[in-house]
XYZ file of C-alpha atoms in Angstrom:
506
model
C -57.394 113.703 43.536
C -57.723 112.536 40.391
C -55.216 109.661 41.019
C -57.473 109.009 44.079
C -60.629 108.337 41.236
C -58.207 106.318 39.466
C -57.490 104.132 42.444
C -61.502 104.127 43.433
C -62.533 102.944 39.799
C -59.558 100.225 39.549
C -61.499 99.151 43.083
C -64.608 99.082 41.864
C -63.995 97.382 38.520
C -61.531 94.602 40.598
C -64.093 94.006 43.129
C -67.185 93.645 40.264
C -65.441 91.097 38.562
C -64.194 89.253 41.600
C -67.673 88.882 42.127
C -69.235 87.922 38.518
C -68.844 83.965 38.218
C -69.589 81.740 35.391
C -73.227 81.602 34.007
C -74.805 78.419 35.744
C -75.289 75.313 32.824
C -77.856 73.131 34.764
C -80.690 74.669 31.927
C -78.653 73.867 28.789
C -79.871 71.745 26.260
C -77.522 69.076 24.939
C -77.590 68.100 21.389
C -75.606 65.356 19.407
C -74.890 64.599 15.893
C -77.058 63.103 13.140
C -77.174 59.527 12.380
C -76.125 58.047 8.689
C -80.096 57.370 8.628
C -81.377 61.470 8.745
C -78.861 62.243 6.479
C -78.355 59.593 3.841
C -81.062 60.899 1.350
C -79.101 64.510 1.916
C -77.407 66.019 -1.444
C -74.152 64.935 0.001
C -75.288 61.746 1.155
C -76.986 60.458 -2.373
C -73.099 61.668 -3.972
C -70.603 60.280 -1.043
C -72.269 56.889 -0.129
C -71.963 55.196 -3.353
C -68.433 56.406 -3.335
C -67.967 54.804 -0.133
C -70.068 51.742 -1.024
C -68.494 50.888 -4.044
C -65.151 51.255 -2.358
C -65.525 49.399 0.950
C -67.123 46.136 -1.084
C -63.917 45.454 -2.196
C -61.712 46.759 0.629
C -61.814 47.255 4.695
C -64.506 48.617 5.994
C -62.640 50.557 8.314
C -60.863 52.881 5.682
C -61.666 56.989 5.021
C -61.085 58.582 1.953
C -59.003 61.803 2.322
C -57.553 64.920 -0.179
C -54.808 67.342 1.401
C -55.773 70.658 1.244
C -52.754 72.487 1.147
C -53.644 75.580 -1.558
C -55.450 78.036 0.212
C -57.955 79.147 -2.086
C -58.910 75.860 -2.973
C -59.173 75.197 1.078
C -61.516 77.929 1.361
C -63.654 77.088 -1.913
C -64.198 73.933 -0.650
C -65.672 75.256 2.823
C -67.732 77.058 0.556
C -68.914 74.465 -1.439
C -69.350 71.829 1.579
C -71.651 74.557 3.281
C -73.747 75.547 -0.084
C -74.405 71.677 -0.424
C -75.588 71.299 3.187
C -78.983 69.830 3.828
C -78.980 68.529 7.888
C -76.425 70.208 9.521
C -72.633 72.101 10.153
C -70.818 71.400 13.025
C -67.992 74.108 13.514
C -65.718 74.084 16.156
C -62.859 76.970 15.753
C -59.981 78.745 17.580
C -60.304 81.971 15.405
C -62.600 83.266 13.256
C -61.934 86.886 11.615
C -64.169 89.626 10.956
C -62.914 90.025 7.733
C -64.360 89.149 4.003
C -62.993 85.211 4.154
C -65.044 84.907 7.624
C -67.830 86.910 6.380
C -68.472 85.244 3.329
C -68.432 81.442 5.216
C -70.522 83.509 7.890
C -73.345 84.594 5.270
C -73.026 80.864 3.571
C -73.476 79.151 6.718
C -76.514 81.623 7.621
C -77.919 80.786 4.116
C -77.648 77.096 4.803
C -79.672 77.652 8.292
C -82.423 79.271 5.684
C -82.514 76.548 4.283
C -83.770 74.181 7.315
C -79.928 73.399 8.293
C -78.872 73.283 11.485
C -75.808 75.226 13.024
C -73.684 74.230 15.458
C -70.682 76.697 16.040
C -68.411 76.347 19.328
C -65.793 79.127 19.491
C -62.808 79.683 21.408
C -63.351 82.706 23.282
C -59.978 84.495 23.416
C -60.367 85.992 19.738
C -64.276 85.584 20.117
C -64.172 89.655 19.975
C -63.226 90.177 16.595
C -66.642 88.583 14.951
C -68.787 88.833 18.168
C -71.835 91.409 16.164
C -71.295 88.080 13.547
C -71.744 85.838 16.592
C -74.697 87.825 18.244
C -76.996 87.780 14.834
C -76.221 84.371 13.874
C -77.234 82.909 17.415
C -80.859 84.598 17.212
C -81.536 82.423 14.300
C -83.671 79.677 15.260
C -81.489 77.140 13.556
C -77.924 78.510 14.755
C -76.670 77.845 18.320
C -73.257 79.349 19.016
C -71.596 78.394 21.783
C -68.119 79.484 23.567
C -65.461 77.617 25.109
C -63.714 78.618 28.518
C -65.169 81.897 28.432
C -64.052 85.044 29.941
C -65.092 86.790 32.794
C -66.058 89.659 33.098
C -66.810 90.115 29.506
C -65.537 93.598 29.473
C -61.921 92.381 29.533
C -60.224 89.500 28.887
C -57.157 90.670 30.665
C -59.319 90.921 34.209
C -60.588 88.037 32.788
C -57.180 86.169 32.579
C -55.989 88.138 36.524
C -58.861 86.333 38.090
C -59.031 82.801 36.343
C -55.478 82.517 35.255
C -55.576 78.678 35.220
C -58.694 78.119 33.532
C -58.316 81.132 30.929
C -54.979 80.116 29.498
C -56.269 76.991 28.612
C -57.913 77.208 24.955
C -59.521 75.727 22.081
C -57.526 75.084 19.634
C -59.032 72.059 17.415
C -60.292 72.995 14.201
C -63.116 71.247 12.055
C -65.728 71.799 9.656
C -68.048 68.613 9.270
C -71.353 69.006 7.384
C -74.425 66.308 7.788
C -72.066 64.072 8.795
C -70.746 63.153 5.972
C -67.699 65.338 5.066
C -65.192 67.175 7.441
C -62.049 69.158 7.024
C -60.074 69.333 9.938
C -56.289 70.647 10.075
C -54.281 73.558 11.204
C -56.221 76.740 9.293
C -58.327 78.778 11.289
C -60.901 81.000 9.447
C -59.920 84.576 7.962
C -57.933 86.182 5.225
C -54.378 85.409 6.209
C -55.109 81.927 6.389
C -56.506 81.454 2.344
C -53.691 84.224 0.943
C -56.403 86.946 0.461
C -54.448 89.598 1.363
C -51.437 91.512 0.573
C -50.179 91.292 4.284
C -49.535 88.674 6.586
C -50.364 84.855 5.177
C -49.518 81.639 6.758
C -49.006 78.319 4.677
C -50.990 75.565 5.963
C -52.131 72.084 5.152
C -56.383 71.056 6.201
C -57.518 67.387 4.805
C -61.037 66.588 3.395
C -62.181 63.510 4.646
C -65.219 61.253 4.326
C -65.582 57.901 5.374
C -66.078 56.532 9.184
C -63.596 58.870 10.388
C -66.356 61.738 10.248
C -68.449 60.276 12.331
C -65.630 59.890 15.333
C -65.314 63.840 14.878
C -68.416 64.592 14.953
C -68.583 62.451 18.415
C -65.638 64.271 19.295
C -67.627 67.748 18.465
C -70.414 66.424 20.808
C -67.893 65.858 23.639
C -67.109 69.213 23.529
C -70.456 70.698 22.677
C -71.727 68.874 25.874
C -68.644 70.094 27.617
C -68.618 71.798 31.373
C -66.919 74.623 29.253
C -68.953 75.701 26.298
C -71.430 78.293 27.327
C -73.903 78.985 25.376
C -73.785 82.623 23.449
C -77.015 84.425 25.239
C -75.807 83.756 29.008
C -73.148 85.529 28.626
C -74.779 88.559 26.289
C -77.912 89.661 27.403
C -80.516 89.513 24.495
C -81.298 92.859 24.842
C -78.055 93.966 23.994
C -78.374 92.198 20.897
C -81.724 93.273 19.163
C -82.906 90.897 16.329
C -81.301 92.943 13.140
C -80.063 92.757 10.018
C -76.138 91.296 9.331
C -73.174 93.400 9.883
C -72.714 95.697 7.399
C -70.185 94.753 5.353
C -69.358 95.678 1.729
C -67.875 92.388 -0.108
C -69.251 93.917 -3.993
C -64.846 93.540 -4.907
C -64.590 90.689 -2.723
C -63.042 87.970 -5.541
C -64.505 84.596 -5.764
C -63.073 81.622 -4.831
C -62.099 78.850 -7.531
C -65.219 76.625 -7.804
C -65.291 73.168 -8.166
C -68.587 70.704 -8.767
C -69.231 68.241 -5.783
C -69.142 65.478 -8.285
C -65.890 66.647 -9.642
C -64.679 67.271 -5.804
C -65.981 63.772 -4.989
C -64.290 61.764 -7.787
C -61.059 63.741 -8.361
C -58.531 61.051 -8.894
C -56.342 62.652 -5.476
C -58.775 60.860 -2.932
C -56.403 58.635 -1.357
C -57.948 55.598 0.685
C -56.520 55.102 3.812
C -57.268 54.044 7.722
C -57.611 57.120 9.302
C -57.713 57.990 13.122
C -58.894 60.782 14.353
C -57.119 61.918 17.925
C -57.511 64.305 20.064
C -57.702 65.761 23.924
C -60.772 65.421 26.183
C -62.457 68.731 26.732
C -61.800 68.177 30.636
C -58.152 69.295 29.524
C -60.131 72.743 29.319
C -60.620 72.769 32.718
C -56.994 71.046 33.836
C -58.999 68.064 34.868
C -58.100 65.303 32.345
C -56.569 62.062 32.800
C -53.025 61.316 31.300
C -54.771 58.681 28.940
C -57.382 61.360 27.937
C -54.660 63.790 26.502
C -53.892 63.863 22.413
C -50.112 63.078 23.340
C -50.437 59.624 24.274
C -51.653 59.109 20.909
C -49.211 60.844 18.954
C -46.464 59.019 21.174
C -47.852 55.806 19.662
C -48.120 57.126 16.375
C -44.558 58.382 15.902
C -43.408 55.105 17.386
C -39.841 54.015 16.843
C -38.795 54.807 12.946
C -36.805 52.682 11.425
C -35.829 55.042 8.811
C -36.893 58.381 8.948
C -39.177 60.850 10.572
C -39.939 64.559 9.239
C -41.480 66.526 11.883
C -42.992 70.392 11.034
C -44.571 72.593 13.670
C -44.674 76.375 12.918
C -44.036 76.862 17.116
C -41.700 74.362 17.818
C -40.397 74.161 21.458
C -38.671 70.668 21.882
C -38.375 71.441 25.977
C -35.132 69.091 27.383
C -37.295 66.016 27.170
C -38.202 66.656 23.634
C -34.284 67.186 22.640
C -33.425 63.481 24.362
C -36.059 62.333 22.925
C -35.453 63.035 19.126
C -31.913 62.562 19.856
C -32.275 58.866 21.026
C -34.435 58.459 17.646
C -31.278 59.847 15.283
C -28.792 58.049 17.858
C -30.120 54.852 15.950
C -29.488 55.734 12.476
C -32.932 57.313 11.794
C -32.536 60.453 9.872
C -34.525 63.343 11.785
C -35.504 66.667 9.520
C -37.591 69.584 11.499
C -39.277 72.276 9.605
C -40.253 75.425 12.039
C -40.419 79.349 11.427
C -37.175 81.220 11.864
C -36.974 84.336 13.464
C -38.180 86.318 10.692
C -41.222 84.509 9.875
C -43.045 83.873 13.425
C -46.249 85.804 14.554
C -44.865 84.438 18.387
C -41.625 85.532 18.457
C -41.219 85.124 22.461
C -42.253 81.338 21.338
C -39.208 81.152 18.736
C -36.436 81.696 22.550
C -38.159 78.495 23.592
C -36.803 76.836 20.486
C -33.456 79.174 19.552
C -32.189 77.667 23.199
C -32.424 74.117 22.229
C -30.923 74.285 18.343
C -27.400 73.677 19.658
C -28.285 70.192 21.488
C -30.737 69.397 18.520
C -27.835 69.542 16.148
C -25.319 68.401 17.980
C -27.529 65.457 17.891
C -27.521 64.862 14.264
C -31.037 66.352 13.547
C -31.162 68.408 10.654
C -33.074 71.657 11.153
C -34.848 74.048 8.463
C -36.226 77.384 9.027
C -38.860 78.921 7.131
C -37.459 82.189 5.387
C -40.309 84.710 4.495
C -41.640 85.415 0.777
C -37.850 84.302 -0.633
C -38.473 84.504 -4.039
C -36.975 80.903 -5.046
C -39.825 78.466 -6.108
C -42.575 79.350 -8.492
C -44.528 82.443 -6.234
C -48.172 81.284 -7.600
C -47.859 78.427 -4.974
C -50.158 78.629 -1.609
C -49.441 75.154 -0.600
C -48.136 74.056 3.245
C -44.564 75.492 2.657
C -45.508 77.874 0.108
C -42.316 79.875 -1.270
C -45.127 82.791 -1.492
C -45.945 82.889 2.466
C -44.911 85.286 5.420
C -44.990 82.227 8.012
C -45.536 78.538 8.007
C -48.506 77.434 10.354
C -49.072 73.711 9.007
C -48.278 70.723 11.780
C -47.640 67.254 10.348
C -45.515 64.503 10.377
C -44.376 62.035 8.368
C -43.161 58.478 9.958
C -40.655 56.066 7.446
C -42.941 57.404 5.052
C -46.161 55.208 5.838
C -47.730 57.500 8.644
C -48.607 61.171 8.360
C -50.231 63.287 10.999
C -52.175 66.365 9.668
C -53.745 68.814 12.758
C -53.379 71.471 15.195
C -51.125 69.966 17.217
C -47.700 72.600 17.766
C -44.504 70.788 19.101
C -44.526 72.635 21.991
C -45.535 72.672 25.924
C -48.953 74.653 25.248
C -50.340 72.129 22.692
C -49.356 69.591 24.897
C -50.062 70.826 28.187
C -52.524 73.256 27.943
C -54.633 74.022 24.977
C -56.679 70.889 23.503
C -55.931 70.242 20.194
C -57.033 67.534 17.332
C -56.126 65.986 14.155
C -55.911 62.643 12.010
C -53.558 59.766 11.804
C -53.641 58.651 8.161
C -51.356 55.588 7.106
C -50.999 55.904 3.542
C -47.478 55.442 1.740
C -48.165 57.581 -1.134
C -49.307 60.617 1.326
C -46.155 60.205 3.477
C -44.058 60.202 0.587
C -45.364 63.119 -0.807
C -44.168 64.839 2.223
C -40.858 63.515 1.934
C -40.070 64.522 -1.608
C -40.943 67.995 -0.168
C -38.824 67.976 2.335
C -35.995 67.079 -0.645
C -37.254 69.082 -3.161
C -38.605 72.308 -1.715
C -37.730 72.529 1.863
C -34.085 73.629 1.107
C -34.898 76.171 -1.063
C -37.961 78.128 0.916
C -35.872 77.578 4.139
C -32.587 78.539 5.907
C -31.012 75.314 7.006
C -29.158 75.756 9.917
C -25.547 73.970 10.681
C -22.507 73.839 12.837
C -19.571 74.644 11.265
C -15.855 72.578 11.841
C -15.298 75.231 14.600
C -18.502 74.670 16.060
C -19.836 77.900 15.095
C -23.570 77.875 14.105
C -25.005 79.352 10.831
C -28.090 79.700 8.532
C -27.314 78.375 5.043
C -29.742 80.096 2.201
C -30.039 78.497 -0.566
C -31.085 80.308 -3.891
C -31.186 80.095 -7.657
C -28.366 82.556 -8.012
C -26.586 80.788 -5.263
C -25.732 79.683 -1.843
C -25.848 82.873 1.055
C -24.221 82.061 4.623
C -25.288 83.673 7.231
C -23.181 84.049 10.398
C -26.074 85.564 13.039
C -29.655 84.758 12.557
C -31.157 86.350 9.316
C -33.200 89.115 9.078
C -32.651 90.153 13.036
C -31.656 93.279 14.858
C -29.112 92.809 17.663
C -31.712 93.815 20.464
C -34.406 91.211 18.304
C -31.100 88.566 19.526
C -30.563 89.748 22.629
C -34.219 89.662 23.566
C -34.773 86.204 22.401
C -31.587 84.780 24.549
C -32.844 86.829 27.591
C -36.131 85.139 27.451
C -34.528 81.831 26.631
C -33.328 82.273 30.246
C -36.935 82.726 31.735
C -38.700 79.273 33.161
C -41.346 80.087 30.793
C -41.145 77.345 28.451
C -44.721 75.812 30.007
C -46.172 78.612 28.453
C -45.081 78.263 24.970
């Protein structure tokens, strides 16, 4: 009997959610950016336009000013900052944002800033929506704060219903990140918001690499932002939560009384620290229509980064934290090395990724990716070798790597969210910036020689053809025969689902 009520109440929840659709969009208002005229005379805008002024006189008019971002604290503080400085408005677009005191201290800036007359634009991906939804539900009764979701689920009660009945449409995601404020500054790159992502906890943190920009380049993302915000798949927060499931209260509660304070920095001194580097700048990225599987070849972010990575001459340094070359991805890189172009990859090994069915997708192809002269590194977790007070991209100090760049015969960089893998290209939209600047690329390069080697397991074929992980350390070199830090069934489960057809999925 009792398996009977089981069976009646799987019915009965299968056949309610068969029947809920998506909330009907004809009644939403659109809203776009503001122009350089509503928010010159901002605080930003009387600090950053006679920085730009002064430059562009003298130089194309076409060029962005940009600053890496690769310590984490200093990536948060400067969120921070940005949003305490706003005047017009934040536009925040975001794949996760955690419930946690990183996300609830941005959260309680950026309500601060609506107090102050700003307005708030936040689009969310909704597949981690959940864990700062009571966040999401106060902010969006503010009458200055609109939150909106992307390719929402449905029903609401369960995202895994939610994936059963929409399969196509729910695995496609969100996963650009950017933080502009009155169109003037952004920071776009491969951190999403919470605690693991500015190394504020003793856990889990992943090393990644965000760039500040201002120049024209901000306003092309914040069309971009519109594009999306305008999208057939952002929903506005209150049709899909009923208002009166969200009564008008007070925040969360939250106790952040030991939360420690980020590094500050002055906007002036932010503004004319002597790292700016001056560069044309492109921003790319996928139509939102790739949400919805319904966007044209020349809409997609990989055309772009096809011309972008070109044909080196020289060199090209590739790191993706998921990195799932597919067969076409191993030819190609192969024909690049097959004409003298040396060919360095930087991914997580084993023992450093969060995804580790995505890490058979790659294990599969290291074989044919050596064999092929590329040289491949493996990020080895909290190894002790460089100085442990770093937080940058490929931080010695981190658990996992999650930046994505390139570097191209060190004149081209890319800095995003694009992963080297089937999902960023196929499924989930994704954004970042082309930047050709020498100096930036090179920076990258000397990384790759100078720390890469020593935070990493390089992997090599031996005379007999024999793979192995080579570890390098201050007390010496370590060989490793089988993949470090892995169990036998860990290695045996990652060659089983190497031989799934999966790799779309990745």
């Amino acid at each position: 009997m009792t398996m009977f009520r089981v069976f009646l109440l799987s019915l009965l929840l299968f056949c309610c959610a068969a029947c809920t659709g998506l909330p009907d969009l004809t009644q939403r208002e659109a809203s776009y950016a503001f122009n350089l005229a509503q928010t010159q005379h901002s605080r930003l805008g009387q600090r950053i336009l006679p920085v730009l002024e002064e430059h562009l006189a003298t130089s194309s008019p076409q060029q962005s000013a940009v600053v890496m971002l690769a310590d984490a604290e200093q990536a948060l503080a400067t969120r921070l900052l940005l949003t305490a400085q706003a005047d017009v408005s934040l536009d925040l677009q975001y794949y996760i944002w955690r419930n946690d005191s990183s996300g609830q201290q941005l959260l309680e800036a950026i309500y601060a800033a609506a107090e102050r007359g700003v307005r708030v634009r936040l689009l969310m991906d909704d597949l981690h929506s959940r864990d700062a939804d009571v966040w999401f539900a106060y902010l969006n009764q503010h009458p200055n704060i609109q939150v909106r979701l992307f390719n929402p689920f449905i029903p609401r009660f369960s995202r895994a219903l939610g994936f059963m009945f929409d399969f196509s449409r729910a695995n496609r995601r969100m996963h650009n990140k950017s933080f502009t404020v009155d169109n003037l500054a952004t920071i776009v790159g491969g951190r999403n918001i919470g605690n693991d992502y500015f190394d504020r906890t003793d856990g889990f943190y992943f090393a990644d690499l965000d760039v500040l920009a201002m120049g024209p380049v901000v306003n092309a993302v914040s069309d971009d932002f519109d594009e999306y915000w305008n999208s057939d798949s952002a929903y506005p927060y209150e049709l899909l939560h009923s208002p009166a499931n969200n009564p008008r209260q007070g925040p969360p509660n939250n106790d952040l009384a030991d939360l420690v304070t980020p590094q500050q920095v002055s906007l002036d001194k932010l503004i004319q620290a002597k790292r700016w580097q001056w560069a044309n700048v492109a921003m790319i990225s996928d139509s939102p229509n790739k949400g919805l599987g319904t966007a044209a070849p020349e809409e997609l972010i990989t055309d772009a980064l096809a011309r972008a990575i070109g044909s080196p001459e020289r060199q090209l340094l590739l790191v993706s934290p998921y990195f799932v070359p597919t067969a076409a991805g191993v030819d190609a890189l192969a024909t690049i090395a097959a004409q003298g172009v040396e060919v360095k990859v930087l991914t997580n090994a084993f023992a450093t990724t969060d995804v580790a069915i995505v890490h058979s997708g790659y294990a599969k192809r290291r074989r044919a990716l050596l064999e092929a002269g590329i040289q491949l590194f493996e990020m080895r977790p909290n190894n002790g070798s460089s100085d442990p007070t770093k937080t940058g991209a490929f931080s010695s100090s981190a658990s996992s790597l999650h930046a994505k760049t390139f570097a191209v015969d060190q004149y081209r960089i890319f800095v995003g969210s694009f992963n080297f893998d089937p999902r960023s290209a196929r499924l989930n939209t994704e954004l970042g910036f082309i930047i050709d600047n020498q100096h930036l690329a090179t920076q990258l390069a000397e990384t790759f020689t100078n720390n890469v080697p020593y935070s990493s397991y390089q992997v090599l074929l031996d005379e007999d053809g024999h793979m192995y992980w080579l570890e390098r350390r201050p007390e010496g070199t370590i060989r490793h025969d089988q993949e470090p830090q892995t169990s036998w069934f860990q290695r045996f489960a990652s060659g089983f689902f190497g031989l799934l057809p999966i790799d779309w999925l990745l």
